[in-house]
Each structure stands twice: as structure tokens, then as C-alpha cells.
Tab-separated table of C-alpha atoms in Angstrom:
chain	number	residue	atom	x	y	z
A	30	UNK	CA	-38.194	105.729	-94.637
A	31	UNK	CA	-38.729	105.386	-98.248
A	32	UNK	CA	-41.271	102.338	-98.507
A	33	UNK	CA	-40.926	101.823	-102.188
A	34	UNK	CA	-39.984	98.077	-102.988
A	35	UNK	CA	-37.182	97.239	-105.459
A	36	UNK	CA	-36.425	93.903	-106.504
A	37	UNK	CA	-32.424	93.434	-106.445
A	38	UNK	CA	-30.682	90.297	-107.620
A	39	UNK	CA	-29.069	88.057	-104.819
A	40	UNK	CA	-25.656	88.246	-106.216
A	41	UNK	CA	-25.659	92.073	-105.424
A	42	UNK	CA	-26.909	91.438	-101.831
A	43	UNK	CA	-24.476	90.735	-98.994
A	44	UNK	CA	-24.924	90.036	-95.399
A	45	UNK	CA	-24.199	92.197	-92.687
A	46	UNK	CA	-21.124	91.509	-90.754
A	47	UNK	CA	-21.598	94.594	-88.362
A	48	UNK	CA	-25.215	93.044	-87.260
A	49	UNK	CA	-25.290	93.632	-83.357
A	50	UNK	CA	-27.155	90.357	-83.134
A	51	UNK	CA	-23.908	88.561	-84.636
A	52	UNK	CA	-21.128	90.246	-82.707
A	53	UNK	CA	-21.762	88.185	-79.616
A	54	UNK	CA	-20.577	85.113	-81.718
A	55	UNK	CA	-17.451	86.706	-82.606
A	56	UNK	CA	-18.435	88.174	-86.055
A	57	UNK	CA	-16.983	91.175	-86.932
A	58	UNK	CA	-16.432	93.863	-89.677
A	59	UNK	CA	-13.277	91.830	-90.810
A	60	UNK	CA	-15.792	88.523	-90.996
A	61	UNK	CA	-16.561	87.208	-94.668
A	62	UNK	CA	-19.822	86.216	-95.601
A	63	UNK	CA	-19.126	82.683	-95.248
A	64	UNK	CA	-18.295	83.287	-91.664
A	65	UNK	CA	-21.638	85.080	-91.268
A	66	UNK	CA	-23.665	82.253	-93.039
A	67	UNK	CA	-22.008	79.418	-90.495
A	68	UNK	CA	-23.136	81.308	-87.419
A	69	UNK	CA	-26.636	81.910	-88.722
A	70	UNK	CA	-26.606	78.276	-89.594
A	71	UNK	CA	-25.430	76.986	-86.253
A	72	UNK	CA	-26.840	79.581	-83.888
A	73	UNK	CA	-30.125	81.221	-85.628
A	74	UNK	CA	-31.838	78.109	-87.264
A	75	UNK	CA	-31.314	79.712	-90.793
A	76	UNK	CA	-31.564	75.999	-91.861
A	77	UNK	CA	-35.149	75.705	-90.721
A	78	UNK	CA	-36.075	78.822	-92.656
A	79	UNK	CA	-34.492	77.459	-95.639
A	80	UNK	CA	-36.575	74.234	-95.263
A	81	UNK	CA	-39.563	76.459	-95.090
A	82	UNK	CA	-38.720	78.535	-98.211
A	83	UNK	CA	-37.988	74.972	-100.080
A	84	UNK	CA	-41.179	73.826	-99.117
A	85	UNK	CA	-43.325	77.139	-99.486
A	86	UNK	CA	-41.580	79.478	-101.662
A	87	UNK	CA	-40.509	82.675	-100.531
A	88	UNK	CA	-42.931	84.973	-99.383
A	89	UNK	CA	-42.243	88.511	-100.842
A	90	UNK	CA	-44.762	90.294	-98.335
A	91	UNK	CA	-41.994	91.500	-95.966
A	92	UNK	CA	-38.989	93.050	-98.062
A	93	UNK	CA	-35.173	93.221	-97.040
A	94	UNK	CA	-34.066	96.835	-95.569
A	95	UNK	CA	-30.721	97.532	-97.339
A	96	UNK	CA	-28.235	100.064	-97.872
A	97	UNK	CA	-26.023	100.667	-100.946
A	98	UNK	CA	-22.334	99.608	-99.961
A	99	UNK	CA	-19.227	98.605	-102.186
A	100	UNK	CA	-21.316	98.340	-105.503
A	101	UNK	CA	-23.895	96.257	-104.131
A	102	UNK	CA	-26.407	96.179	-100.976
A	103	UNK	CA	-26.049	95.029	-97.497
A	104	UNK	CA	-28.772	93.656	-95.826
A	105	UNK	CA	-29.537	95.706	-92.607
A	106	UNK	CA	-32.581	93.666	-92.031
A	107	UNK	CA	-33.526	90.195	-93.425
A	108	UNK	CA	-29.995	88.406	-93.103
A	109	UNK	CA	-31.597	85.048	-92.317
A	110	UNK	CA	-33.680	85.161	-95.323
A	111	UNK	CA	-30.982	86.249	-97.432
A	112	UNK	CA	-28.724	83.367	-96.074
A	113	UNK	CA	-31.318	80.772	-96.638
A	114	UNK	CA	-31.828	81.961	-100.413
A	115	UNK	CA	-28.054	82.042	-100.554
A	116	UNK	CA	-27.909	78.441	-99.423
A	117	UNK	CA	-30.907	77.387	-101.899
A	118	UNK	CA	-28.713	78.746	-104.714
A	119	UNK	CA	-25.686	76.811	-103.638
A	120	UNK	CA	-23.253	79.683	-102.994
A	121	UNK	CA	-21.788	78.208	-99.850
A	122	UNK	CA	-20.926	74.984	-98.710
A	123	UNK	CA	-23.173	74.265	-95.808
A	124	UNK	CA	-24.433	70.616	-95.758
A	125	UNK	CA	-28.186	70.580	-97.391
A	126	UNK	CA	-29.964	67.109	-97.089
A	127	UNK	CA	-30.540	65.275	-99.944
A	128	UNK	CA	-34.482	65.227	-99.769
A	129	UNK	CA	-34.211	69.014	-99.499
A	130	UNK	CA	-32.043	69.409	-102.284
A	131	UNK	CA	-34.526	67.366	-104.496
A	132	UNK	CA	-37.310	69.807	-103.567
A	133	UNK	CA	-35.321	72.670	-104.958
A	134	UNK	CA	-36.682	73.184	-108.507
A	135	UNK	CA	-36.246	75.532	-111.154
A	136	UNK	CA	-39.192	77.522	-110.585
A	137	UNK	CA	-38.102	78.463	-106.915
A	138	UNK	CA	-34.486	79.279	-107.924
A	139	UNK	CA	-36.141	81.705	-110.644
A	140	UNK	CA	-38.448	83.157	-108.210
A	141	UNK	CA	-35.599	83.720	-105.561
A	142	UNK	CA	-32.932	85.355	-108.320
A	143	UNK	CA	-34.081	88.674	-106.948
A	144	UNK	CA	-35.453	89.343	-103.581
A	145	UNK	CA	-37.928	92.399	-102.408
A	146	UNK	CA	-35.869	95.202	-100.985
A	147	UNK	CA	-36.547	98.811	-99.472
A	148	UNK	CA	-33.181	100.730	-99.903
A	149	UNK	CA	-32.524	103.110	-97.224
A	150	UNK	CA	-29.614	105.835	-97.289
A	151	UNK	CA	-28.175	104.620	-93.923
A	152	UNK	CA	-28.704	102.830	-90.885
A	153	UNK	CA	-29.961	105.754	-88.959
A	154	UNK	CA	-32.885	105.943	-91.532
A	155	UNK	CA	-33.865	102.588	-90.852
A	156	UNK	CA	-33.177	102.253	-86.923
A	157	UNK	CA	-36.739	102.604	-85.659
A	158	UNK	CA	-38.070	100.037	-87.829
A	159	UNK	CA	-35.292	97.614	-86.922
A	160	UNK	CA	-35.436	98.127	-83.397
A	161	UNK	CA	-39.336	97.647	-83.255
A	162	UNK	CA	-39.258	94.316	-85.206
A	163	UNK	CA	-36.324	92.650	-84.064
A	164	UNK	CA	-35.057	93.926	-80.458
A	165	UNK	CA	-38.442	92.837	-78.717
A	166	UNK	CA	-39.873	91.286	-81.636
A	167	UNK	CA	-40.875	87.436	-81.834
A	168	UNK	CA	-37.298	86.391	-82.115
A	169	UNK	CA	-35.937	88.511	-79.328
A	170	UNK	CA	-32.185	89.476	-79.440
A	171	UNK	CA	-30.263	88.564	-76.501
A	172	UNK	CA	-28.803	91.188	-74.015
A	173	UNK	CA	-25.630	91.818	-75.665
A	174	UNK	CA	-26.920	92.434	-79.140
A	175	UNK	CA	-29.590	94.600	-77.745
A	176	UNK	CA	-26.877	96.523	-75.888
A	177	UNK	CA	-24.807	96.891	-79.190
A	178	UNK	CA	-27.814	98.097	-81.087
A	179	UNK	CA	-28.650	100.757	-78.350
A	180	UNK	CA	-24.989	102.006	-78.222
A	181	UNK	CA	-24.819	102.186	-82.001
A	182	UNK	CA	-28.039	104.201	-82.292
A	183	UNK	CA	-26.852	106.529	-79.481
A	184	UNK	CA	-23.069	106.967	-80.142
A	185	UNK	CA	-23.242	107.239	-83.900
A	186	UNK	CA	-26.392	109.340	-84.535
A	187	UNK	CA	-26.993	111.091	-81.384
A	188	UNK	CA	-30.518	109.616	-80.255
A	189	UNK	CA	-31.177	109.904	-76.440
A	190	UNK	CA	-31.226	106.586	-74.639
A	191	UNK	CA	-35.003	107.364	-73.610
A	192	UNK	CA	-36.039	107.886	-77.148
A	193	UNK	CA	-34.393	104.519	-78.156
A	194	UNK	CA	-36.092	102.715	-75.308
A	195	UNK	CA	-39.477	103.885	-76.114
A	196	UNK	CA	-39.016	102.779	-79.675
A	197	UNK	CA	-37.754	99.500	-79.005
A	198	UNK	CA	-40.708	98.941	-76.121
A	199	UNK	CA	-38.054	98.837	-73.284
A	200	UNK	CA	-37.825	100.942	-69.867
A	201	UNK	CA	-35.235	103.919	-70.089
A	202	UNK	CA	-33.576	101.981	-66.872
A	203	UNK	CA	-32.931	98.920	-68.975
A	204	UNK	CA	-31.629	100.904	-71.682
A	205	UNK	CA	-29.167	102.512	-69.781
A	206	UNK	CA	-28.082	99.428	-67.763
A	207	UNK	CA	-27.787	97.520	-70.964
A	208	UNK	CA	-25.404	100.543	-72.299
A	209	UNK	CA	-23.604	101.016	-69.390
A	210	UNK	CA	-22.477	97.314	-69.201
A	211	UNK	CA	-21.405	97.489	-73.027
A	212	UNK	CA	-19.406	100.481	-72.383
A	213	UNK	CA	-17.566	98.539	-69.485
A	214	UNK	CA	-16.639	95.875	-71.651
A	215	UNK	CA	-15.749	98.170	-74.648
A	216	UNK	CA	-13.802	100.446	-72.326
A	217	UNK	CA	-11.854	97.272	-71.255
A	218	UNK	CA	-10.980	96.198	-74.447
A	219	UNK	CA	-10.098	99.627	-75.821
A	220	UNK	CA	-7.794	100.147	-72.802
A	221	UNK	CA	-6.464	96.455	-72.867
A	222	UNK	CA	-7.535	95.940	-69.724
A	223	UNK	CA	-9.227	92.919	-70.863
A	224	UNK	CA	-9.593	92.012	-74.700
A	225	UNK	CA	-12.609	90.547	-76.436
A	226	UNK	CA	-10.552	87.456	-77.792
A	227	UNK	CA	-9.344	86.659	-74.324
A	228	UNK	CA	-12.826	85.421	-73.442
A	229	UNK	CA	-12.831	81.680	-72.965
A	230	UNK	CA	-16.297	80.749	-74.250
A	231	UNK	CA	-17.053	80.752	-77.992
A	232	UNK	CA	-19.839	83.724	-77.590
A	233	UNK	CA	-20.136	86.593	-74.648
A	234	UNK	CA	-22.445	85.844	-71.966
A	235	UNK	CA	-23.160	89.363	-71.614
A	236	UNK	CA	-25.999	89.082	-69.124
A	237	UNK	CA	-23.112	87.850	-66.473
A	238	UNK	CA	-21.820	91.391	-66.550
A	239	UNK	CA	-24.902	93.299	-67.312
A	240	UNK	CA	-26.825	91.742	-64.277
A	241	UNK	CA	-23.630	91.825	-62.240
A	242	UNK	CA	-23.284	95.504	-62.306
A	243	UNK	CA	-26.852	95.945	-60.730
A	244	UNK	CA	-25.489	94.321	-57.488
A	245	UNK	CA	-23.950	96.443	-54.858
A	246	UNK	CA	-20.697	94.563	-54.100
A	247	UNK	CA	-19.517	94.726	-57.850
A	248	UNK	CA	-20.267	98.499	-58.093
A	249	UNK	CA	-18.395	99.319	-55.194
A	250	UNK	CA	-15.661	97.110	-56.277
A	251	UNK	CA	-15.468	98.900	-59.564
A	252	UNK	CA	-16.305	102.293	-58.128
A	253	UNK	CA	-18.479	102.457	-61.040
A	254	UNK	CA	-20.531	105.752	-61.755
A	255	UNK	CA	-24.403	105.609	-62.054
A	256	UNK	CA	-26.253	104.223	-65.223
A	257	UNK	CA	-27.663	107.292	-65.832
A	258	UNK	CA	-24.647	109.176	-66.303
A	259	UNK	CA	-24.389	107.473	-69.714
A	260	UNK	CA	-20.377	107.700	-69.530
A	261	UNK	CA	-18.372	105.672	-72.311
A	262	UNK	CA	-15.751	105.149	-69.589
A	263	UNK	CA	-17.604	104.153	-66.574
A	264	UNK	CA	-14.786	102.716	-64.638
A	265	UNK	CA	-12.513	105.023	-63.247
A	266	UNK	CA	-8.777	104.447	-63.937
A	267	UNK	CA	-7.578	103.642	-60.381
A	268	UNK	CA	-10.153	100.564	-60.566
A	269	UNK	CA	-8.684	99.291	-63.879
A	270	UNK	CA	-7.171	96.460	-62.365
A	271	UNK	CA	-10.237	95.605	-60.552
A	272	UNK	CA	-11.952	95.690	-63.804
A	273	UNK	CA	-9.814	93.273	-65.288
A	274	UNK	CA	-10.077	90.935	-62.407
A	275	UNK	CA	-13.828	91.135	-62.569
A	276	UNK	CA	-14.047	90.164	-66.301
A	277	UNK	CA	-11.593	87.489	-65.658
A	278	UNK	CA	-13.685	85.867	-63.111
A	279	UNK	CA	-16.534	86.281	-65.335
A	280	UNK	CA	-15.237	85.052	-68.536
A	281	UNK	CA	-12.117	83.423	-68.021
A	282	UNK	CA	-8.842	84.268	-69.802
A	283	UNK	CA	-7.375	82.389	-72.619
A	284	UNK	CA	-4.244	84.354	-72.193
A	285	UNK	CA	-3.784	83.359	-68.468
A	286	UNK	CA	-5.464	80.169	-69.269
A	287	UNK	CA	-8.055	80.389	-66.343
A	288	UNK	CA	-11.574	79.355	-66.216
A	289	UNK	CA	-14.210	81.663	-65.127
A	290	UNK	CA	-15.385	81.240	-61.638
A	291	UNK	CA	-19.110	82.024	-62.661
A	292	UNK	CA	-20.305	79.045	-64.190
A	293	UNK	CA	-23.878	79.770	-63.976
A	294	UNK	CA	-25.604	83.136	-63.292
A	295	UNK	CA	-27.530	81.836	-60.164
A	296	UNK	CA	-26.286	81.594	-57.686
A	297	UNK	CA	-22.786	82.132	-58.519
A	298	UNK	CA	-23.135	85.925	-59.408
A	299	UNK	CA	-24.746	86.245	-56.132
A	300	UNK	CA	-22.105	84.663	-54.432
A	301	UNK	CA	-19.317	86.739	-56.269
A	302	UNK	CA	-21.184	90.069	-54.936
A	303	UNK	CA	-21.058	88.703	-51.376
A	304	UNK	CA	-17.337	87.671	-51.870
A	305	UNK	CA	-16.341	91.272	-52.963
A	306	UNK	CA	-18.069	93.002	-50.161
A	307	UNK	CA	-15.542	91.128	-48.037
A	308	UNK	CA	-11.857	91.859	-48.107
A	309	UNK	CA	-10.881	88.398	-46.387
A	310	UNK	CA	-12.786	86.711	-49.070
A	311	UNK	CA	-11.828	88.727	-51.974
A	312	UNK	CA	-8.177	88.074	-50.914
A	313	UNK	CA	-8.781	84.396	-51.066
A	314	UNK	CA	-10.455	84.670	-54.539
A	315	UNK	CA	-7.488	86.784	-55.863
A	316	UNK	CA	-4.972	84.099	-54.534
A	317	UNK	CA	-6.981	81.427	-56.443
A	318	UNK	CA	-9.121	80.007	-54.145
A	319	UNK	CA	-12.553	78.743	-55.209
A	320	UNK	CA	-15.830	80.818	-55.460
A	321	UNK	CA	-17.605	78.477	-53.068
A	322	UNK	CA	-14.623	78.702	-50.450
A	323	UNK	CA	-14.523	82.588	-50.881
A	324	UNK	CA	-18.061	82.800	-50.186
A	325	UNK	CA	-17.905	80.885	-47.085
A	326	UNK	CA	-15.498	83.349	-45.626
A	327	UNK	CA	-17.376	86.114	-46.600
A	328	UNK	CA	-20.535	84.781	-44.368
A	329	UNK	CA	-21.008	85.607	-40.842
A	330	UNK	CA	-20.780	83.036	-38.286
A	331	UNK	CA	-24.170	83.372	-37.056
A	332	UNK	CA	-25.636	82.803	-40.526
A	333	UNK	CA	-23.747	79.908	-40.977
A	334	UNK	CA	-24.523	78.602	-37.730
A	335	UNK	CA	-28.134	78.788	-38.160
A	336	UNK	CA	-27.995	77.329	-41.798
A	337	UNK	CA	-26.085	74.274	-40.655
A	338	UNK	CA	-28.483	73.818	-37.885
A	339	UNK	CA	-31.632	73.799	-40.082
A	340	UNK	CA	-29.816	71.650	-42.577
A	341	UNK	CA	-29.087	68.994	-39.832
A	342	UNK	CA	-33.067	69.220	-38.963
A	343	UNK	CA	-34.007	68.897	-42.560
A	344	UNK	CA	-31.420	65.715	-42.726
A	345	UNK	CA	-32.918	64.133	-39.940
A	346	UNK	CA	-36.454	64.734	-40.821
A	347	UNK	CA	-35.491	62.905	-44.150
A	348	UNK	CA	-33.635	60.077	-42.350
A	349	UNK	CA	-36.953	59.736	-40.134
A	350	UNK	CA	-39.246	59.309	-43.248
A	351	UNK	CA	-37.090	56.639	-44.479
A	352	UNK	CA	-36.871	54.720	-41.111
A	353	UNK	CA	-39.128	51.705	-41.893
A	354	UNK	CA	-38.095	51.256	-45.281
A	355	UNK	CA	-34.341	52.121	-45.028
A	356	UNK	CA	-33.193	50.713	-41.669
A	357	UNK	CA	-32.940	46.983	-41.237
A	358	UNK	CA	-31.527	46.814	-37.650
A	359	UNK	CA	-27.952	47.283	-38.445
A	360	UNK	CA	-25.943	48.022	-35.472
A	361	UNK	CA	-23.225	50.557	-36.967
A	362	UNK	CA	-25.909	52.707	-38.155
A	363	UNK	CA	-27.718	52.505	-34.986
A	364	UNK	CA	-24.238	53.666	-33.660
A	365	UNK	CA	-24.299	56.667	-36.080
A	366	UNK	CA	-27.754	57.602	-34.838
A	367	UNK	CA	-26.488	57.576	-31.266
A	368	UNK	CA	-23.573	59.771	-32.075
A	369	UNK	CA	-26.092	62.080	-33.549
A	370	UNK	CA	-28.298	61.986	-30.398
A	371	UNK	CA	-25.130	63.058	-27.956
A	372	UNK	CA	-24.112	65.661	-30.728
A	373	UNK	CA	-27.473	67.161	-30.579
A	374	UNK	CA	-27.981	66.849	-26.759
A	375	UNK	CA	-24.587	68.511	-26.120
A	376	UNK	CA	-25.419	71.336	-28.676
A	377	UNK	CA	-28.831	72.131	-27.018
A	378	UNK	CA	-27.223	71.991	-23.465
A	379	UNK	CA	-24.507	74.553	-24.637
A	380	UNK	CA	-27.203	76.663	-26.395
A	381	UNK	CA	-29.319	76.714	-23.520
A	382	UNK	CA	-26.553	77.965	-21.266
A	383	UNK	CA	-25.736	80.817	-23.628
A	384	UNK	CA	-29.543	81.514	-23.728
A	385	UNK	CA	-30.148	81.669	-19.920
A	386	UNK	CA	-26.901	83.951	-19.475
A	387	UNK	CA	-28.161	86.473	-22.334
A	388	UNK	CA	-31.496	86.292	-20.504
A	389	UNK	CA	-29.870	87.365	-17.106
A	390	UNK	CA	-27.925	89.703	-18.591
A	391	UNK	CA	-30.771	91.485	-20.474
A	392	UNK	CA	-32.785	91.483	-17.152
A	393	UNK	CA	-30.076	92.926	-15.566
A	394	UNK	CA	-29.682	95.803	-17.913
A	395	UNK	CA	-33.453	96.737	-17.884
A	396	UNK	CA	-33.311	96.952	-14.264
A	397	UNK	CA	-30.105	99.191	-14.229
A	398	UNK	CA	-31.870	101.359	-16.937
């Protein structure tokens, strides 16, 4: 990459609406520069960077990486700095506090009329620098932005995933899994199984999908190929319906006016994975039952019995700890304790009978063997 620095007027520089880091917030090649500024302001603290530049000036030790485009230059690297400078020059309507405006003097405006840039021929020429600095740099990208970056370099320039992984300081397995997750989402969008614009939230919580695809129940539900296959269409055609269902469970659907069943990745993703390994539980979820109810259906009776028994023990231990300060001798509460004792005795008697019966059966079995 050519490292010669050239100073370029800010009115010739435009923000990159194809930046992978912005795509998870709805920025697309059709978005205008004002849209990009808004996301940078709301989601990426460009306001703090702007305040820093106003207070300390623009440090030109780190140039922008730009590429010629439509009579000007697009900033492949350095979008936050460029956005901050454009705001300082009043090019957009973002609100700047009065005490900050008062510090924007003519010297700063003159200093930032041109910014230091390194011009590259194309994105392929700059990918190693951008990947090293940002994907795993001080301000790490989210999993969706990282996946978009990996896919762009791999699909557009033919760079092997292991080489990309090495350059950005990631393991090859992680790069493959991120790539597969994005290809699943792209496949659903391309084949109109589930469209990006259908997502309920104002951003893509990609980690739900990327992490979920590592779980056995979800993988079996989609009959998905191994991540190492690097297939741009990982989900077979006969599983397209299931893919649409999964994405709607993960992200909801504006079209169907449904909310996602995954409210938080932990423990909901684990619950969904367990549900999809049970026909009965899966059928319940498809019929509109809650994730928690469907999850209960997926669980074995012995597991539920043990968990409830242990929960009852913990509850009694807590009650015992509060006895002297929490019980004032009220009779109704005493009756509750009595019924608990009766239930405990009855449960123990029945369990003891079953234990004796089992022990006799095992003893008889050993003798006959």
C-alpha cells in the first residue's frame, strides 16, 4: 500500500456507507452521508471525538485511508474523524452544545479544511491495514461488522479465510463460523425467506445467530453444513421453512407483527436449542407457546423432579434462616409449615418405597445372572 500522505479538502471527502461496522445499524449503499453521521453520533461516540478535536486540535499523525470515488474520495478508514471534522465545520444539523461551539475558532477551522490521507486504488489494497487496526483493535468491531468484513474480503477478493483470520488476529475457526453465520442471514434475505427489513429491533443482534449455529439442536434443525465448507448457501432448500422460523424466533417479524422469543442470549438461546431437540416442544413453540413453556416440555421428568426437589430444599433453608426474625408466631403460617411437613413426609415415604423396590429388583437380577 502506498504510504505517501496527501492533504485533501474535506469537501472532497465522503463517509463510507458501505463500512461493515455501520451495516448492523441499517446503513446501506443507498444511505446518504447525513444518515451515516447520525449513526456515528448515536452509536459510535463521534461527539466525544469531536469535543476532543475542538479541545486539542486535529492530530495528523494518523492519516485517513481513502479511495477515489465519484469525483472525490471515500474514507475507507477514518470515518469517525472525518465525521467529527464535518460537524465542526457545520455541514450537518447535529446539535453541538454552545460551550463547544464557542471553542471552535478560525485557527481550528483553517487547520481542518484539509485532512491527511493515504490514497489506495481499491479496498483490496487496504484490507490488511483496516483489518489489523479495527477488527480486533482498541475499539473492537461487533460480531456482525466483523463477519461483514470477513465476507467482503473473502468473496470479493478471493482471500482465504485462514489468511484473513491470521491478519486480524483471530482463529480460523472463528472466522469460518462468523462467515457461515453471515451467509445464513444473506441466504435468507436473498431467497426472501426472511428479509433484513423484517427484523424487529433497530440493529442486528448477530451474536444470537452466530452463537446459536454452534449449538447441536439448532444445527440439526437446519441440517446446516459444516462451517469449514465455506458454502455461500449453508442451509439446504428443504430446510428453508425452518430457517425462516428460526430467524423469526431470533429477531421477531415486523411483517407478521411477532416479537422475538430470544430476549437475552443467556439463557434463552440454550432453551431454544433444547426445544428444537424435542418434537413435542418444537410443535408447541410453532403453535405460539412461550419459550419457557416449550422448554419445560423438552425436559425429562427425572430432571424436573430433581430440580424441583433441590429448589424446595433451598427454599426451606432460606425460610429457616429467617425464622427468628421473620416469624412472629402467626397461626396461619404455622399451618403452612405443617402442610409442607406433611408433603415432605409423604414424598419421602413414596420415594423410600420406590428405592426399596428398585434395590430388591437389582439384587434379584444379580442373583439370576
